[in-house]
């Protein structure tokens, strides 16, 4: 005679033996916060002490006009070109609605994120006034999730055009 197995105990056993799967969920706001931390905090406000928490040791940055940079060259360029405190300050703004997040999984476990979108660039003058956007571009950022959290691993910055 066929006797169905009780489903509830089986589901409970699966739930208890897969804590990593249970805990691995990210909503869009959490993932968008990565973009905000990178661009608003580091690029726009120049809180450079936060760079170490964001960048993977093997960061690679590919730019359609500026070439390829490793982590050391990227950090140096940010300090020299974006956050030197001299002249107008470059600003980056995400185009609303353009950010896309695609989680990367290995056998169901989240290990990374591909984040893509469009952004515009303007400048803030020494008097604090922000000028209208002068340029636009697209980006693809690959983030890896490790014990220390999300780290920026690969960047593609391309399709730079004037507005």
Coordinates of N, CA and C in Angstrom, one line a residue:
X1 N 0.8 -1.2 0.0 CA 0.0 0.0 0.0 C 0.9 1.2 0.0
X2 N 0.6 2.2 -0.8 CA 1.3 3.5 -0.9 C 0.9 4.4 0.2
X3 N 2.0 4.9 0.9 CA 1.7 5.8 2.0 C 2.5 7.1 1.7
X4 N 1.9 8.2 1.5 CA 2.6 9.5 1.2 C 3.5 9.9 2.4
X5 N 4.7 10.4 2.1 CA 5.5 10.9 3.2 C 5.0 12.2 3.7
X6 N 5.1 12.5 4.9 CA 4.7 13.8 5.4 C 5.7 14.9 4.8
X7 N 5.1 15.9 4.3 CA 5.9 16.9 3.6 C 6.5 17.9 4.5
X8 N 5.8 18.3 5.6 CA 6.3 19.3 6.5 C 7.7 18.9 7.1
X9 N 7.9 17.7 7.6 CA 9.2 17.4 8.2 C 10.3 17.4 7.1
X10 N 10.0 17.0 5.9 CA 11.0 17.0 4.8 C 11.4 18.4 4.5
X11 N 10.4 19.3 4.4 CA 10.8 20.7 4.1 C 11.6 21.4 5.3
X12 N 11.2 21.0 6.5 CA 11.9 21.6 7.6 C 13.4 21.1 7.6
X13 N 13.6 19.8 7.3 CA 14.9 19.3 7.3 C 15.8 20.0 6.2
X14 N 15.2 20.2 5.0 CA 15.9 20.9 3.9 C 16.2 22.3 4.4
X15 N 15.3 23.0 5.0 CA 15.5 24.3 5.5 C 16.6 24.4 6.5
X16 N 16.7 23.5 7.4 CA 17.7 23.5 8.4 C 19.1 23.1 7.9
X17 N 19.1 22.3 6.8 CA 20.4 21.9 6.3 C 21.0 22.9 5.2
X18 N 20.2 23.9 4.9 CA 20.7 24.8 3.8 C 20.7 26.2 4.3
X19 N 21.4 26.6 5.4 CA 21.3 27.9 6.0 C 21.9 28.9 5.0
X20 N 22.9 28.6 4.2 CA 23.5 29.5 3.3 C 22.5 30.0 2.2
X21 N 21.6 29.0 1.8 CA 20.6 29.4 0.8 C 19.5 30.2 1.4
X22 N 19.2 29.9 2.6 CA 18.1 30.7 3.3 C 18.5 32.1 3.5
X23 N 19.8 32.4 3.8 CA 20.2 33.7 4.2 C 20.6 34.5 3.0
X24 N 20.8 34.0 1.8 CA 21.3 34.7 0.6 C 20.1 35.3 -0.2
X25 N 19.6 36.4 0.3 CA 18.7 37.1 -0.5 C 19.1 38.6 -0.5
X26 N 18.9 39.3 -1.6 CA 19.2 40.7 -1.7 C 18.1 41.4 -2.4
X27 N 17.7 42.5 -1.9 CA 16.6 43.2 -2.6 C 17.3 44.3 -3.5
X28 N 16.5 44.9 -4.4 CA 17.1 45.9 -5.3 C 17.7 47.1 -4.5
X29 N 17.1 47.5 -3.4 CA 17.6 48.6 -2.7 C 19.0 48.3 -2.1
X30 N 19.2 47.1 -1.6 CA 20.5 46.7 -1.2 C 21.6 46.7 -2.3
X31 N 21.2 46.3 -3.4 CA 22.1 46.2 -4.6 C 22.3 47.6 -5.1
X32 N 21.3 48.4 -5.2 CA 21.5 49.8 -5.6 C 22.5 50.6 -4.7
X33 N 22.5 50.2 -3.4 CA 23.3 50.8 -2.4 C 24.8 50.7 -2.8
X34 N 25.1 49.6 -3.5 CA 26.5 49.4 -4.0 C 26.9 50.5 -4.9
X35 N 26.0 50.8 -5.9 CA 26.3 51.9 -6.8 C 26.4 53.2 -6.1
X36 N 25.5 53.4 -5.1 CA 25.6 54.7 -4.4 C 26.9 54.8 -3.6
X37 N 27.3 53.7 -3.0 CA 28.6 53.8 -2.2 C 29.7 54.1 -3.1
X38 N 29.8 53.5 -4.3 CA 30.9 53.7 -5.2 C 30.9 55.1 -5.7
X39 N 29.8 55.5 -6.3 CA 29.8 56.8 -7.0 C 29.4 58.0 -6.1
X40 N 28.4 57.9 -5.3 CA 28.1 59.1 -4.5 C 29.1 59.3 -3.4
X41 N 29.5 58.3 -2.7 CA 30.4 58.4 -1.6 C 31.8 58.7 -2.0
X42 N 32.3 57.8 -3.0 CA 33.7 57.9 -3.4 C 33.9 58.9 -4.5
X43 N 33.2 58.8 -5.6 CA 33.4 59.7 -6.7 C 32.9 61.1 -6.5
X44 N 31.7 61.3 -6.0 CA 31.1 62.6 -5.8 C 31.6 63.3 -4.5
X45 N 31.7 62.6 -3.4 CA 32.1 63.2 -2.1 C 33.5 63.0 -1.7
X46 N 34.2 62.2 -2.5 CA 35.7 61.9 -2.2 C 36.0 61.4 -0.8
X47 N 35.1 60.5 -0.3 CA 35.4 59.9 1.0 C 36.4 58.7 0.7
X48 N 37.6 59.0 0.4 CA 38.6 58.1 -0.1 C 38.9 57.0 0.9
X49 N 38.7 57.2 2.1 CA 39.0 56.2 3.1 C 38.1 55.0 3.0
X50 N 37.0 55.1 2.2 CA 36.0 54.0 2.0 C 36.4 53.2 0.8
X51 N 37.4 53.6 0.0 CA 37.8 52.8 -1.2 C 38.2 51.4 -0.8
X52 N 39.0 51.3 0.2 CA 39.5 49.9 0.6 C 38.4 48.9 0.9
X53 N 37.3 49.4 1.4 CA 36.2 48.5 1.7 C 35.4 48.1 0.4
X54 N 35.6 48.9 -0.7 CA 34.8 48.7 -1.9 C 35.6 47.9 -3.0
X55 N 36.9 48.0 -3.0 CA 37.6 47.5 -4.2 C 38.2 46.1 -3.9
X56 N 38.0 45.2 -4.9 CA 38.7 43.9 -4.8 C 40.2 44.1 -5.1
X57 N 41.0 43.3 -4.4 CA 42.5 43.4 -4.7 C 42.8 43.3 -6.2
X58 N 42.1 42.5 -6.9 CA 42.4 42.3 -8.3 C 41.5 43.1 -9.3
X59 N 41.0 44.3 -8.8 CA 40.2 45.2 -9.6 C 40.8 45.4 -11.0
X60 N 40.0 45.4 -12.0 CA 40.4 45.8 -13.3 C 39.4 46.8 -13.9
X61 N 39.8 47.9 -14.3 CA 39.0 49.0 -14.8 C 39.3 49.2 -16.3
X62 N 38.3 49.0 -17.2 CA 38.5 49.2 -18.6 C 37.6 50.4 -19.1
X63 N 38.3 51.4 -19.7 CA 37.6 52.6 -20.1 C 37.8 52.8 -21.6
X64 N 36.8 53.2 -22.3 CA 36.9 53.3 -23.7 C 37.7 54.5 -24.2
X65 N 38.1 55.4 -23.3 CA 38.9 56.5 -23.7 C 40.2 56.6 -22.8
X66 N 40.2 55.9 -21.7 CA 41.3 56.0 -20.8 C 42.1 54.8 -20.6
X67 N 41.7 53.7 -21.3 CA 42.5 52.5 -21.3 C 42.2 51.6 -20.1
X68 N 43.2 50.7 -19.8 CA 43.0 49.7 -18.7 C 43.8 50.1 -17.5
X69 N 43.2 49.9 -16.3 CA 43.9 50.2 -15.0 C 43.7 49.0 -14.1
X70 N 44.7 48.8 -13.3 CA 44.6 47.8 -12.2 C 44.2 48.7 -11.0
X71 N 44.1 48.0 -9.8 CA 43.6 48.7 -8.6 C 44.5 49.9 -8.2
X72 N 45.8 49.7 -8.2 CA 46.7 50.8 -7.8 C 46.5 52.0 -8.8
X73 N 46.5 51.8 -10.1 CA 46.3 52.9 -11.0 C 45.0 53.5 -10.9
X74 N 43.9 52.7 -10.7 CA 42.6 53.3 -10.5 C 42.5 54.2 -9.3
X75 N 43.1 53.7 -8.1 CA 43.1 54.5 -6.9 C 43.9 55.8 -7.1
X76 N 45.0 55.7 -7.8 CA 45.8 56.9 -8.1 C 45.0 57.9 -8.9
X77 N 44.3 57.4 -10.0 CA 43.6 58.3 -10.8 C 42.4 59.0 -10.1
X78 N 41.8 58.2 -9.2 CA 40.7 58.8 -8.4 C 41.2 60.0 -7.6
X79 N 42.3 59.7 -6.9 CA 42.9 60.7 -6.0 C 43.4 61.9 -6.8
X80 N 44.1 61.7 -7.9 CA 44.7 62.8 -8.7 C 43.6 63.5 -9.5
X81 N 42.7 62.8 -10.2 CA 41.9 63.5 -11.2 C 40.5 63.8 -10.6
X82 N 40.0 63.1 -9.7 CA 38.6 63.3 -9.2 C 38.6 64.0 -7.9
X83 N 39.6 63.8 -7.0 CA 39.5 64.2 -5.7 C 40.7 65.0 -5.2
X84 N 41.3 65.7 -6.1 CA 42.5 66.5 -5.8 C 42.2 67.8 -5.1
X85 N 40.9 68.2 -5.2 CA 40.5 69.5 -4.6 C 40.9 70.7 -5.4
X86 N 41.4 70.5 -6.6 CA 41.8 71.6 -7.4 C 40.9 71.7 -8.6
X87 N 40.4 73.0 -8.8 CA 39.5 73.2 -9.9 C 38.1 72.7 -9.7
X88 N 37.4 72.6 -10.8 CA 36.0 72.1 -10.8 C 36.0 70.6 -10.4
X89 N 35.0 70.2 -9.7 CA 34.9 68.8 -9.2 C 33.9 68.1 -10.2
X90 N 34.4 67.0 -10.7 CA 33.6 66.1 -11.6 C 32.5 65.4 -10.7
X91 N 31.3 65.3 -11.2 CA 30.2 64.7 -10.5 C 29.6 63.6 -11.5
X92 N 29.1 62.6 -10.9 CA 28.4 61.5 -11.6 C 27.0 61.3 -11.1
X93 N 26.0 61.2 -12.0 CA 24.7 60.9 -11.5 C 24.1 59.7 -12.3
X94 N 23.6 58.8 -11.6 CA 22.9 57.7 -12.3 C 21.7 58.1 -13.0
X95 N 21.4 57.7 -14.2 CA 20.2 58.0 -14.9 C 19.1 57.2 -14.2
X96 N 18.1 57.9 -13.7 CA 17.0 57.1 -13.0 C 16.4 56.1 -13.9
X97 N 16.2 54.9 -13.3 CA 15.5 53.8 -14.0 C 16.5 53.0 -14.9
X98 N 17.7 53.4 -15.0 CA 18.6 52.6 -15.9 C 19.4 51.5 -15.2
X99 N 19.5 51.5 -13.9 CA 20.3 50.5 -13.2 C 19.6 49.1 -13.3
X100 N 20.4 48.1 -13.7 CA 20.0 46.7 -13.8 C 20.9 45.9 -12.9
X101 N 20.3 45.0 -12.1 CA 21.1 44.1 -11.3 C 20.8 42.6 -11.7
X102 N 21.9 41.9 -11.9 CA 21.8 40.4 -12.2 C 22.8 39.6 -11.3
X103 N 22.2 38.9 -10.4 CA 23.0 38.1 -9.5 C 23.6 36.9 -10.2
X104 N 24.8 36.6 -9.7 CA 25.6 35.4 -10.3 C 25.5 34.3 -9.2
X105 N 25.2 33.1 -9.6 CA 25.1 32.0 -8.7 C 26.0 30.9 -9.2
X106 N 26.5 30.1 -8.2 CA 27.2 28.9 -8.4 C 26.5 27.8 -7.6
X107 N 25.8 26.9 -8.3 CA 25.0 25.9 -7.7 C 24.0 26.4 -6.7
X108 N 23.4 27.5 -7.1 CA 22.4 28.2 -6.2 C 22.9 29.2 -5.2
X109 N 24.2 29.2 -5.0 CA 24.8 30.2 -4.0 C 25.2 31.4 -4.7
X110 N 24.8 32.6 -4.2 CA 25.2 33.9 -4.8 C 26.6 34.2 -4.5
X111 N 27.4 34.5 -5.6 CA 28.8 34.8 -5.4 C 29.1 36.1 -6.1
X112 N 28.2 36.7 -6.8 CA 28.6 37.9 -7.5 C 27.3 38.6 -8.1
X113 N 27.6 39.8 -8.7 CA 26.5 40.6 -9.2 C 27.1 41.4 -10.4
X114 N 26.3 41.3 -11.5 CA 26.6 42.2 -12.7 C 25.6 43.4 -12.6
X115 N 26.1 44.6 -12.5 CA 25.3 45.8 -12.4 C 25.6 46.6 -13.6
X116 N 24.6 47.0 -14.3 CA 24.8 47.9 -15.5 C 23.8 49.0 -15.5
X117 N 24.2 50.1 -16.2 CA 23.3 51.2 -16.3 C 23.9 52.3 -17.1
X118 N 23.3 53.5 -17.0 CA 23.8 54.7 -17.7 C 23.9 55.8 -16.7
X119 N 24.9 56.7 -16.9 CA 25.1 57.8 -16.0 C 25.5 59.0 -16.8
X120 N 25.3 60.2 -16.2 CA 25.7 61.5 -16.8 C 26.7 62.1 -15.9
X121 N 27.5 63.0 -16.5 CA 28.6 63.6 -15.8 C 28.4 65.1 -15.9
X122 N 28.7 65.8 -14.8 CA 28.7 67.3 -14.8 C 29.8 67.7 -13.9
X123 N 29.9 69.0 -13.6 CA 30.9 69.5 -12.7 C 30.3 70.4 -11.7
X124 N 31.0 70.5 -10.5 CA 30.6 71.5 -9.5 C 31.7 72.5 -9.5
X125 N 31.4 73.8 -9.6 CA 32.4 74.9 -9.6 C 32.8 75.1 -8.2
X126 N 33.9 75.8 -8.1 CA 34.5 76.2 -6.8 C 33.4 76.9 -5.9
X127 N 32.5 77.6 -6.5 CA 31.5 78.3 -5.7 C 30.4 77.4 -5.3
X128 N 30.4 76.1 -5.6 CA 29.4 75.1 -5.2 C 28.3 74.9 -6.1
X129 N 28.2 75.7 -7.2 CA 27.1 75.5 -8.1 C 27.4 74.4 -9.1
X130 N 26.4 73.6 -9.3 CA 26.5 72.4 -10.2 C 26.1 72.8 -11.6
X131 N 27.0 72.5 -12.6 CA 26.7 72.8 -14.0 C 25.8 71.7 -14.6
X132 N 25.1 72.0 -15.7 CA 24.3 71.0 -16.3 C 25.2 69.8 -16.8
X133 N 24.7 68.6 -17.0 CA 25.5 67.5 -17.5 C 26.1 67.8 -18.8
X134 N 27.3 67.4 -19.0 CA 28.0 67.6 -20.3 C 28.3 66.3 -21.0
X135 N 28.3 65.2 -20.3 CA 28.6 63.9 -20.9 C 27.7 62.8 -20.3
X136 N 27.7 61.7 -21.1 CA 27.0 60.5 -20.7 C 27.8 59.3 -21.1
X137 N 27.5 58.2 -20.4 CA 28.2 56.9 -20.7 C 27.4 55.8 -20.1
X138 N 27.8 54.6 -20.5 CA 27.3 53.3 -20.0 C 28.3 52.6 -19.1
X139 N 27.9 51.8 -18.2 CA 28.8 51.0 -17.4 C 28.3 49.6 -17.1
X140 N 29.2 48.8 -16.9 CA 29.0 47.4 -16.4 C 30.0 47.2 -15.3
X141 N 29.4 46.9 -14.1 CA 30.3 46.7 -12.9 C 30.0 45.2 -12.5
X142 N 31.1 44.5 -12.2 CA 31.0 43.1 -11.7 C 31.5 43.2 -10.2
X143 N 30.6 42.8 -9.3 CA 30.9 42.8 -7.9 C 31.0 41.3 -7.5
X144 N 32.0 41.0 -6.6 CA 32.1 39.7 -6.0 C 31.8 39.7 -4.5
X145 N 31.0 38.7 -4.1 CA 30.6 38.6 -2.7 C 31.6 37.7 -1.9
X146 N 32.2 38.2 -0.9 CA 33.1 37.3 -0.1 C 32.9 37.5 1.3
X147 N 33.7 37.0 2.2 CA 33.5 37.1 3.7 C 33.4 38.6 4.1
X148 N 34.2 39.4 3.4 CA 34.2 40.8 3.8 C 33.1 41.7 3.2
X149 N 32.2 41.0 2.4 CA 31.1 41.7 1.7 C 31.4 41.9 0.2
X150 N 30.6 42.8 -0.4 CA 30.7 43.0 -1.8 C 32.0 43.8 -2.1
X151 N 32.7 43.4 -3.1 CA 33.9 44.1 -3.6 C 33.8 44.3 -5.1
X152 N 34.1 45.5 -5.6 CA 34.1 45.8 -7.0 C 35.3 45.1 -7.7
X153 N 35.0 44.2 -8.7 CA 36.0 43.3 -9.3 C 36.4 43.8 -10.7
X154 N 35.4 44.0 -11.5 CA 35.6 44.4 -12.9 C 34.7 45.6 -13.3
X155 N 35.2 46.6 -14.0 CA 34.5 47.7 -14.5 C 34.7 47.9 -16.0
X156 N 33.6 48.1 -16.7 CA 33.6 48.5 -18.1 C 32.9 49.8 -18.1
X157 N 33.6 50.8 -18.6 CA 33.1 52.2 -18.7 C 33.2 52.6 -20.2
X158 N 32.1 52.7 -20.9 CA 32.1 52.8 -22.3 C 31.0 53.7 -22.9
X159 N 31.0 53.9 -24.2 CA 30.0 54.7 -24.9 C 30.0 56.1 -24.3
X160 N 31.1 56.7 -24.0 CA 31.2 58.1 -23.5 C 30.8 59.0 -24.7
X161 N 29.9 59.9 -24.5 CA 29.4 60.9 -25.5 C 29.1 62.2 -24.8
X162 N 29.2 63.3 -25.6 CA 28.7 64.5 -25.1 C 27.2 64.6 -25.1
X163 N 26.6 65.4 -24.3 CA 25.2 65.6 -24.3 C 24.8 66.8 -25.1

